[in-house]
Coordinates of C-alpha atoms and ligand atoms in Angstrom, one line a residue:
M20 CA 7.7 164.9 144.8
K21 CA 10.6 163.3 143.0
Q22 CA 10.1 159.9 144.6
S23 CA 7.9 157.0 143.7
E24 CA 8.4 153.3 143.4
G25 CA 10.8 152.4 140.7
S26 CA 10.9 156.0 139.3
A27 CA 14.7 155.9 139.3
V28 CA 14.6 152.6 137.4
S29 CA 12.3 153.5 134.5
G30 CA 13.9 155.0 131.5
K31 CA 17.4 153.9 132.6
T32 CA 19.4 151.2 130.9
K33 CA 20.8 148.4 133.0
I34 CA 24.3 149.1 134.4
R35 CA 26.8 146.5 133.2
T36 CA 30.3 147.9 133.4
G37 CA 32.2 150.2 135.7
Q38 CA 31.9 152.9 133.1
D39 CA 28.1 152.5 132.8
Y40 CA 28.0 152.9 136.6
I41 CA 30.1 156.1 136.6
Q42 CA 27.9 157.5 133.9
S43 CA 24.8 156.6 135.8
L44 CA 25.9 158.8 138.7
R45 CA 26.2 162.0 136.5
N46 CA 23.6 164.8 136.5
R47 CA 21.8 163.7 139.6
D48 CA 20.3 166.4 141.8
L49 CA 22.1 165.7 145.1
E50 CA 22.6 168.2 147.9
I51 CA 26.2 167.6 149.0
Y52 CA 28.3 169.9 151.2
L53 CA 32.0 169.7 151.2
F54 CA 34.5 172.3 152.4
G55 CA 31.6 174.8 153.0
E56 CA 30.4 174.6 149.4
K57 CA 27.8 172.6 147.5
V58 CA 29.3 170.0 145.2
D59 CA 28.2 170.4 141.6
E60 CA 29.1 167.1 140.1
P61 CA 30.6 164.5 142.6
V62 CA 31.7 162.3 139.7
D63 CA 34.2 165.0 138.7
H64 CA 35.3 166.0 142.2
P65 CA 38.9 164.9 142.7
M66 CA 38.3 164.1 146.4
I67 CA 35.2 162.0 145.7
R68 CA 36.2 160.3 142.5
P69 CA 38.5 157.6 144.0
S70 CA 35.6 156.4 146.1
I71 CA 33.4 156.1 142.9
N72 CA 36.2 154.2 141.2
A73 CA 36.2 151.7 144.1
V74 CA 32.5 151.0 143.5
A75 CA 33.0 150.9 139.8
K76 CA 35.5 148.1 140.4
T77 CA 32.6 145.9 141.7
Y78 CA 31.0 146.1 138.3
D79 CA 34.3 145.4 136.4
L80 CA 35.0 142.4 138.6
A81 CA 31.6 141.0 137.7
H82 CA 32.8 141.0 134.1
E83 CA 36.3 139.6 134.8
A84 CA 35.0 136.9 137.2
P85 CA 31.3 136.5 136.7
E86 CA 31.0 133.4 138.9
L87 CA 32.6 135.3 141.7
A88 CA 31.0 138.7 141.5
S89 CA 27.6 138.2 139.8
V90 CA 24.7 135.8 139.9
I91 CA 21.7 134.9 137.7
S92 CA 18.9 136.8 139.4
P93 CA 16.0 134.5 140.5
F94 CA 13.8 137.6 140.2
T95 CA 14.7 138.7 136.6
G96 CA 16.6 135.7 135.1
E97 CA 19.4 138.0 134.2
R98 CA 22.9 138.4 135.5
V99 CA 23.2 141.0 138.3
S100 CA 25.8 142.0 140.8
R101 CA 26.3 139.5 143.7
F102 CA 25.9 142.6 146.0
L103 CA 22.2 142.5 145.2
H104 CA 21.7 138.8 145.7
I105 CA 19.7 137.1 148.4
C106 CA 21.7 134.1 149.7
T107 CA 19.9 130.7 149.3
D108 CA 22.7 128.4 150.4
T109 CA 26.0 128.4 152.2
K110 CA 27.8 128.6 148.8
D111 CA 26.2 132.1 148.3
L112 CA 27.5 133.2 151.7
V113 CA 31.0 131.9 151.0
L114 CA 31.2 133.5 147.6
Q115 CA 30.2 136.9 149.1
N116 CA 33.4 136.6 151.3
K117 CA 35.6 135.5 148.4
M118 CA 34.4 138.4 146.3
Q119 CA 35.1 140.8 149.3
R120 CA 38.6 139.5 149.7
K121 CA 39.3 139.9 146.0
L122 CA 37.9 143.5 145.9
G123 CA 39.9 144.4 149.0
Q124 CA 43.0 143.2 147.3
E125 CA 42.3 145.1 144.1
T126 CA 41.2 148.4 145.6
G127 CA 43.2 148.5 148.8
T128 CA 40.2 150.2 150.4
C129 CA 36.4 150.0 151.2
F130 CA 34.4 149.3 148.1
Q131 CA 31.2 150.4 150.0
R132 CA 28.6 147.9 148.8
C133 CA 28.4 145.3 151.6
V134 CA 26.1 147.3 153.8
G135 CA 23.3 147.3 151.2
M136 CA 24.0 143.6 150.4
D137 CA 23.7 142.7 154.1
A138 CA 20.7 144.9 154.6
F139 CA 18.9 143.2 151.7
N140 CA 19.5 139.8 153.1
A141 CA 18.6 140.7 156.7
L142 CA 15.4 142.5 155.6
Y143 CA 14.4 139.5 153.4
S144 CA 14.2 137.1 156.3
V145 CA 12.8 139.7 158.9
T146 CA 10.0 140.9 156.6
F147 CA 9.0 137.3 156.1
E148 CA 8.7 136.8 159.9
V149 CA 7.0 140.1 160.5
D150 CA 4.4 139.2 157.9
E151 CA 3.9 135.8 159.6
K152 CA 3.1 137.4 162.9
Y153 CA 1.2 140.5 161.8
S154 CA -0.3 139.5 158.4
T155 CA 1.5 142.5 156.8
I156 CA 2.7 142.5 153.2
Y157 CA 6.3 143.8 153.7
H158 CA 8.0 140.7 152.2
E159 CA 6.1 140.9 148.9
R160 CA 6.9 144.7 148.7
L161 CA 10.6 144.0 149.4
K162 CA 10.7 141.3 146.6
K163 CA 9.2 143.8 144.2
F164 CA 11.8 146.4 145.2
I165 CA 14.6 143.9 144.9
T166 CA 13.3 143.0 141.4
S167 CA 13.4 146.6 140.3
M168 CA 17.0 147.0 141.6
H169 CA 18.0 143.8 139.7
Q170 CA 16.4 145.2 136.5
A171 CA 18.7 148.2 136.7
N172 CA 21.6 146.5 138.5
Y173 CA 21.8 149.4 140.8
V174 CA 24.0 150.1 143.9
V175 CA 21.8 150.0 147.0
G176 CA 23.3 151.3 150.2
G177 CA 22.2 150.6 153.8
A178 CA 21.5 153.4 156.3
M179 CA 21.5 152.2 159.9
T180 CA 23.6 154.2 162.3
D181 CA 21.5 157.0 163.9
V182 CA 23.3 160.0 165.6
K183 CA 21.7 158.8 168.9
G184 CA 22.0 162.0 171.0
D185 CA 22.1 161.1 174.8
R186 CA 23.1 157.4 174.7
S187 CA 21.5 156.8 178.1
L188 CA 18.0 157.6 176.7
A189 CA 15.7 155.6 174.4
P190 CA 14.7 157.2 171.1
H191 CA 11.3 158.5 172.4
Q192 CA 13.0 159.9 175.6
Q193 CA 15.4 162.2 173.6
E194 CA 14.6 165.9 174.0
D195 CA 15.1 166.2 170.2
P196 CA 13.1 163.5 168.4
D197 CA 15.4 163.7 165.4
M198 CA 18.3 162.0 167.2
F199 CA 16.9 158.8 165.7
V200 CA 15.3 158.6 162.2
H201 CA 11.6 158.4 162.7
I202 CA 8.2 158.9 161.1
S203 CA 7.4 162.6 161.3
R204 CA 4.1 162.6 159.4
R205 CA 1.7 160.1 157.8
T206 CA -0.7 160.4 154.8
A207 CA -2.8 157.8 153.0
E208 CA 0.0 157.5 150.4
G209 CA 2.9 157.0 152.8
V210 CA 5.0 158.4 155.5
Y211 CA 7.5 161.3 156.0
I212 CA 10.8 160.5 157.8
S213 CA 13.2 162.9 159.6
G214 CA 16.5 162.5 161.5
A215 CA 20.1 161.8 160.5
K216 CA 22.3 158.8 159.8
A217 CA 26.0 159.1 160.6
H218 CA 29.1 157.5 158.9
Q219 CA 27.1 156.4 155.8
T220 CA 29.5 154.3 153.7
G221 CA 29.2 155.0 150.0
C222 CA 25.8 156.8 150.3
I223 CA 26.5 159.3 147.6
N224 CA 27.8 156.5 145.3
S225 CA 24.6 154.6 145.7
H226 CA 21.4 154.9 143.7
W227 CA 19.1 153.9 146.5
M228 CA 19.4 153.3 150.2
I229 CA 17.6 151.1 152.7
V230 CA 16.9 153.0 155.9
M231 CA 16.7 150.8 159.0
P232 CA 16.5 151.2 162.8
T233 CA 19.8 151.2 164.6
M234 CA 19.0 149.3 167.8
K235 CA 16.4 147.4 169.9
L236 CA 13.2 149.5 170.3
G237 CA 10.4 149.5 172.9
K238 CA 6.7 150.0 172.6
E239 CA 7.0 153.8 172.9
D240 CA 9.5 153.9 170.1
Q241 CA 7.0 152.7 167.4
D242 CA 7.6 155.7 165.2
Y243 CA 11.3 154.8 165.1
A244 CA 10.6 151.3 164.0
V245 CA 10.8 152.1 160.3
A246 CA 12.6 150.3 157.4
A247 CA 12.2 151.8 154.0
A248 CA 13.8 152.2 150.6
V249 CA 14.7 155.8 149.5
P250 CA 16.3 157.0 146.3
V251 CA 19.5 159.0 147.2
D252 CA 18.2 162.0 145.4
A253 CA 14.8 162.2 147.2
T254 CA 13.6 165.7 148.2
G255 CA 14.6 166.6 151.7
I256 CA 18.0 164.7 151.8
T257 CA 21.2 166.5 152.4
Y258 CA 24.7 165.0 152.5
I259 CA 27.6 166.3 154.5
Y260 CA 30.8 164.8 153.1
G261 CA 33.1 163.3 155.8
R262 CA 36.8 164.4 155.8
Q263 CA 39.4 161.8 155.7
S264 CA 43.0 161.9 156.8
C265 CA 45.2 163.4 153.9
D266 CA 42.1 163.6 151.6
T267 CA 43.2 166.9 150.0
R268 CA 46.3 165.3 148.5
S269 CA 43.9 164.2 145.7
M270 CA 43.4 167.9 145.0
E271 CA 47.1 168.7 144.7
G272 CA 47.7 167.0 141.4
G273 CA 50.3 164.3 140.9
S274 CA 49.8 160.7 141.8
I275 CA 52.7 159.7 144.1
D276 CA 51.9 161.5 147.4
Q277 CA 48.4 160.0 147.5
G278 CA 49.8 156.5 147.8
N279 CA 46.7 155.0 146.2
S280 CA 45.4 157.7 143.8
S281 CA 42.8 155.4 142.2
Y282 CA 40.7 154.2 145.1
S283 CA 39.3 155.3 148.4
G284 CA 36.3 154.8 150.6
Q285 CA 33.5 157.3 151.3
E286 CA 31.5 158.3 154.4
A287 CA 29.0 161.0 154.8
M288 CA 26.4 162.2 157.2
V289 CA 22.8 162.0 155.7
L290 CA 20.2 164.5 156.9
F291 CA 16.5 163.6 156.3
E292 CA 14.1 166.4 156.6
N293 CA 10.5 165.2 156.1
V294 CA 11.5 162.8 153.3
F295 CA 8.4 161.2 151.7
V296 CA 8.3 157.4 151.4
P297 CA 5.4 155.9 149.5
N298 CA 3.7 152.9 151.1
Q299 CA 5.1 150.4 148.6
L300 CA 8.6 151.2 149.7
I301 CA 8.0 150.7 153.5
F302 CA 9.2 147.3 154.8
M303 CA 8.6 148.0 158.6
D304 CA 6.3 150.5 160.2
G305 CA 5.8 150.3 163.9
E306 CA 6.8 146.6 164.5
Y307 CA 9.2 147.7 167.2
D308 CA 9.5 144.1 168.5
F309 CA 11.3 143.1 165.3
A310 CA 13.8 146.0 165.4
S311 CA 16.4 144.0 167.4
M312 CA 16.0 141.0 165.1
L313 CA 16.7 143.2 162.1
V314 CA 19.7 144.8 163.7
E315 CA 21.1 141.5 164.9
R316 CA 20.7 139.7 161.5
F317 CA 22.2 142.6 159.7
T318 CA 25.2 142.7 162.0
T319 CA 25.6 138.9 161.8
Y320 CA 26.0 139.3 158.0
H321 CA 28.0 142.4 158.2
R322 CA 30.5 141.4 160.8
R323 CA 31.8 138.6 158.6
S324 CA 31.7 140.9 155.6
Y325 CA 34.7 142.4 157.3
V326 CA 36.9 139.7 155.6
C327 CA 37.2 142.6 153.1
K328 CA 40.0 143.7 155.5
S329 CA 41.9 140.5 154.8
G330 CA 42.0 141.5 151.1
V331 CA 43.2 145.0 152.0
G332 CA 45.7 143.3 154.4
D333 CA 47.1 141.2 151.5
A334 CA 47.9 144.5 149.7
L335 CA 49.6 145.9 152.8
I336 CA 51.6 142.8 153.4
G337 CA 52.7 143.0 149.7
A338 CA 53.7 146.6 150.3
A339 CA 55.7 145.6 153.4
A340 CA 57.5 142.8 151.6
S341 CA 58.2 145.1 148.7
I342 CA 59.8 147.8 150.8
A343 CA 61.9 145.2 152.5
E344 CA 63.1 144.0 149.1
Y345 CA 63.7 147.5 147.8
N346 CA 65.7 148.2 151.0
G347 CA 67.7 145.1 150.4
V348 CA 66.7 143.4 153.7
D349 CA 64.3 140.9 152.5
G350 CA 66.7 138.0 153.2
A351 CA 66.9 138.8 157.0
S352 CA 65.1 136.2 159.1
H353 CA 63.4 138.8 161.4
I354 CA 61.9 140.4 158.3
K355 CA 60.5 137.1 157.1
D356 CA 59.2 136.4 160.6
K357 CA 57.3 139.7 160.6
L358 CA 55.8 139.0 157.3
V359 CA 54.7 135.6 158.6
Q360 CA 53.2 137.3 161.7
M361 CA 51.3 139.7 159.5
T362 CA 50.0 136.8 157.3
H363 CA 49.0 134.8 160.4
L364 CA 46.9 137.7 161.7
N365 CA 45.4 138.4 158.3
E366 CA 44.4 134.8 157.6
T367 CA 42.9 134.6 161.1
I368 CA 40.4 137.3 160.0
Y369 CA 39.6 135.5 156.8
G370 CA 39.4 132.1 158.5
T371 CA 36.8 133.1 161.0
G372 CA 34.8 135.1 158.4
I373 CA 34.7 132.3 155.9
A374 CA 33.9 129.8 158.6
S375 CA 30.9 131.8 159.6
S376 CA 29.6 131.6 156.1
Y377 CA 30.3 127.9 155.7
Q378 CA 28.4 127.4 159.0
G379 CA 25.4 129.3 157.6
Y380 CA 21.8 128.0 157.9
A381 CA 18.4 128.7 156.5
T382 CA 16.0 131.2 157.9
K383 CA 12.2 130.7 157.7
S384 CA 12.1 132.8 154.5
G385 CA 14.6 130.4 152.8
A386 CA 17.3 133.0 152.8
F387 CA 20.6 131.8 154.4
I388 CA 22.3 133.6 157.2
C389 CA 25.9 133.0 158.4
D390 CA 26.9 131.8 161.9
P391 CA 26.6 134.7 164.4
M392 CA 29.3 133.5 166.9
L393 CA 32.0 133.2 164.2
S394 CA 30.8 136.4 162.5
N395 CA 31.3 138.3 165.8
V396 CA 34.7 136.6 166.4
C397 CA 35.7 137.7 162.9
K398 CA 34.7 141.3 163.4
H399 CA 36.4 141.3 166.9
H400 CA 39.7 140.2 165.3
V401 CA 39.2 143.0 162.8
T402 CA 39.0 145.6 165.6
K403 CA 42.6 144.6 166.6
F404 CA 44.7 142.8 164.0
P405 CA 44.8 145.5 161.3
Y406 CA 46.5 147.7 163.9
E407 CA 49.2 145.2 164.5
I408 CA 49.6 144.4 160.8
S409 CA 49.9 148.2 160.2
R410 CA 52.5 148.5 163.0
L411 CA 54.6 145.8 161.5
S412 CA 54.3 147.3 158.0
Q413 CA 55.6 150.6 159.4
D414 CA 58.3 148.7 161.2
L415 CA 59.5 147.3 157.9
A416 CA 59.0 150.6 156.1
G417 CA 61.3 152.6 158.4
G418 CA 60.9 156.3 159.4
L419 CA 60.9 157.5 155.8
V420 CA 57.2 156.5 155.7
V421 CA 56.5 159.7 157.6
T422 CA 59.4 162.0 156.6
L423 CA 59.5 161.7 152.8
P424 CA 59.6 165.0 150.8
S425 CA 56.6 165.8 148.6
E426 CA 56.5 164.7 145.0
K427 CA 57.0 168.3 143.9
E428 CA 60.5 168.2 145.4
I429 CA 61.1 164.7 144.0
N430 CA 60.3 166.0 140.5
H431 CA 61.9 169.5 141.1
P432 CA 64.2 170.6 138.3
E433 CA 67.0 171.6 140.7
I434 CA 66.6 169.4 143.8
G435 CA 64.9 166.4 142.3
A436 CA 68.0 164.6 141.0
L437 CA 69.8 164.9 144.3
L438 CA 66.8 163.6 146.3
K439 CA 66.5 160.6 143.9
K440 CA 70.2 159.9 144.5
Y441 CA 69.9 160.1 148.3
L442 CA 66.6 158.2 148.6
Q443 CA 67.9 155.3 146.5
G444 CA 67.6 151.8 148.0
K445 CA 68.7 148.8 146.1
K446 CA 70.5 150.0 142.9
E447 CA 68.3 148.2 140.4
I448 CA 65.1 149.6 141.9
P449 CA 64.1 153.1 140.7
T450 CA 63.9 155.5 143.6
E451 CA 60.4 156.5 142.6
H452 CA 59.2 152.9 143.1
R453 CA 60.6 152.9 146.6
I454 CA 58.8 156.2 147.3
R455 CA 55.5 154.9 145.8
I456 CA 55.5 151.9 148.1
L457 CA 56.3 154.0 151.1
R458 CA 53.4 156.3 150.2
L459 CA 51.1 153.3 149.8
I460 CA 52.0 152.2 153.3
E461 CA 51.4 155.7 154.6
N462 CA 48.0 155.8 152.8
M463 CA 46.9 152.5 154.3
T464 CA 48.2 153.0 157.8
L465 CA 48.0 156.8 158.4
G466 CA 46.2 158.3 155.3
R467 CA 43.0 158.1 153.5
N468 CA 42.7 154.3 153.4
A469 CA 43.6 154.0 157.1
V470 CA 40.1 155.3 157.6
G471 CA 38.8 152.0 156.4
Y472 CA 41.6 149.7 157.4
L473 CA 42.0 151.0 161.0
T474 CA 39.3 153.1 162.6
E475 CA 36.4 151.8 160.4
S476 CA 37.7 148.3 161.4
L477 CA 37.4 149.3 165.0
H478 CA 33.9 150.9 164.9
G479 CA 32.2 149.8 161.7
A480 CA 29.4 147.2 162.1
G481 CA 29.6 147.9 165.9
S482 CA 32.5 148.8 168.2
P483 CA 34.4 146.0 169.9
Q484 CA 32.1 145.9 173.0
A485 CA 29.1 145.1 170.8
Q486 CA 30.8 141.9 169.6
R487 CA 31.8 140.9 173.1
I488 CA 28.2 141.2 174.2
L489 CA 27.1 138.9 171.4
I490 CA 30.0 136.4 172.0
G491 CA 29.1 136.4 175.7
R492 CA 25.4 135.7 174.8
L493 CA 26.3 132.9 172.5
M494 CA 29.1 131.2 174.4
Q495 CA 27.0 128.4 176.0
L496 CA 28.8 128.4 179.3
E497 CA 26.3 125.9 181.0
Y498 CA 27.1 123.4 178.2
K499 CA 30.8 123.9 178.7
K500 CA 30.6 123.6 182.5
R501 CA 28.8 120.4 182.1
L502 CA 31.5 119.0 179.8
A503 CA 34.0 119.8 182.6
R504 CA 31.9 118.2 185.3
I505 CA 31.6 115.0 183.2
L506 CA 35.3 114.9 182.6
A507 CA 36.2 115.6 186.2
G508 CA 33.9 112.8 187.4
I509 CA 31.5 115.1 189.1
E510 CA 28.6 114.2 186.9
V511 CA 27.8 110.9 185.2
V512 CA 25.9 110.9 182.0
E513 CA 24.2 107.7 180.8
D514 CA 22.5 109.2 177.8
K515 CA 25.0 111.3 175.8
T516 CA 22.2 113.0 173.8
A517 CA 21.3 114.7 177.1
I518 CA 24.2 117.1 176.8
V519 CA 23.3 118.2 173.3
Q520 CA 22.4 121.8 173.5
E521 CA 19.2 123.7 172.6
L522 CA 18.1 124.0 169.0
G523 CA 19.7 126.8 167.0
S524 CA 22.7 127.0 169.4
Y525 CA 26.2 127.5 168.3
F526 CA 27.2 123.9 169.1
E527 CA 24.3 122.5 167.2
R528 CA 25.7 124.2 164.1
V529 CA 29.3 123.1 165.0
F530 CA 28.2 119.4 165.0
K531 CA 25.8 119.6 162.1
I532 CA 26.9 117.3 159.3
P533 CA 27.4 119.4 156.2
D534 CA 25.1 118.8 153.3
Ligands
SF4_18 FE1 32.3 146.3 152.6 FE2 34.4 146.2 154.1 FE3 33.6 148.5 153.1 FE4 32.1 147.4 155.0 S1 34.3 148.2 155.2 S2 31.3 148.2 153.1 S3 32.4 145.3 154.6 S4 34.4 146.8 152.0
FE19 FE1 31.4 149.3 157.4

């Protein structure tokens, strides 16, 4: 058995830079399938490498801007990535969002580390409350695990989304029990888990992953109520790499046609076949009544983590403004108006996300969590606004964004010069620059990074209906109806405190005086 607590940490030096990180991924024994073949070394695979570069950027940013992207670990006393930090005040939550916007700007894509960050924070408060109810020891175990991750400054991914099978059936009702990750066998030393997780962001680029339940569970789903840490190279794990639109352009050579040749996201399906987890890495085992709390807290963090898209939006707005300039139309009032519209939408995403963090509050464990209403509103914006921002960027780009010749023609000894002549925009702008910006817009709205900017914005951290359910649950209509009745003279209130809502409500947080 390869796996034991901290085995992946011992003997390894702490990761400090992007280069250290890339080096740490080499020579691992991962089973990865891509294009019908096993991948020898993902680090050197041209289709995978841009996704690794995006994660490496999180380490480099920690050097360039340590206050933004790193913290002094309360567990080790040393500086570690902010992605591994447990938030202990609203400033921590806010800085997560600021870091995400910056990384979105600098990579133009998904940098893959927020799922693990949000899983750590959710699990921290939930294990505390499970222990309080059941006298278990999950919280201490988790703190030990977090400490070992801080010692190595590792990348920890989160694995939540089960494949789910027949959506009308609970996990225990599925004909095939593997439709949800579950405990398949127990020994005195630990448990074995089986099943599959879909759409796993950055899983191959992580060192460890936190496996969690995907939804509310009932009494008969106890074997599905499992949260655990697993090293990504554990025996029994297989990865099936997800295809992305235009992904093979990275295998064609050249750098123009990719649009963003440096960075991309990564999604894979993860198959677990009797993967052993030792007791000390199990943070939930059978406490089905806490599964929904874990999922809801995770999504509360994660839905405002989607301010990452405002950073990506900044780069796309910049591309749209650049192409307008290169085309010589940047002075036109309707062009400016479209850029204003894109910015308004983009800042609306950021505004609600960062407000959710500013309106954060302490859980029983001491860890801070952001406001769930504003977090869901943020993510709900994200399911729509990037589509409109993309539409406007294509409007400004013109039809060339989808009809450009390939870079092989642009650089062709016979036809290249003529193409450069006919694709020229403003005289002082090299034609290649114009083509590069168009290809970037294509990349972000139709190509590889549209995966993250568009469809992942729609479905990641829960599809739009999931946010509407939460918004509906939190909207306090009785309170609002009462406000109306009072204003309309239907109800007279002597004691104004009587209309203050229940503890822990959205409006209690709205009217709380900030510290
Ligand atoms: Fe982070 Fe955004 Fe990627 Fe999710 S989509 S992991 S929030 S960068
Ligand atoms: Fe996501």
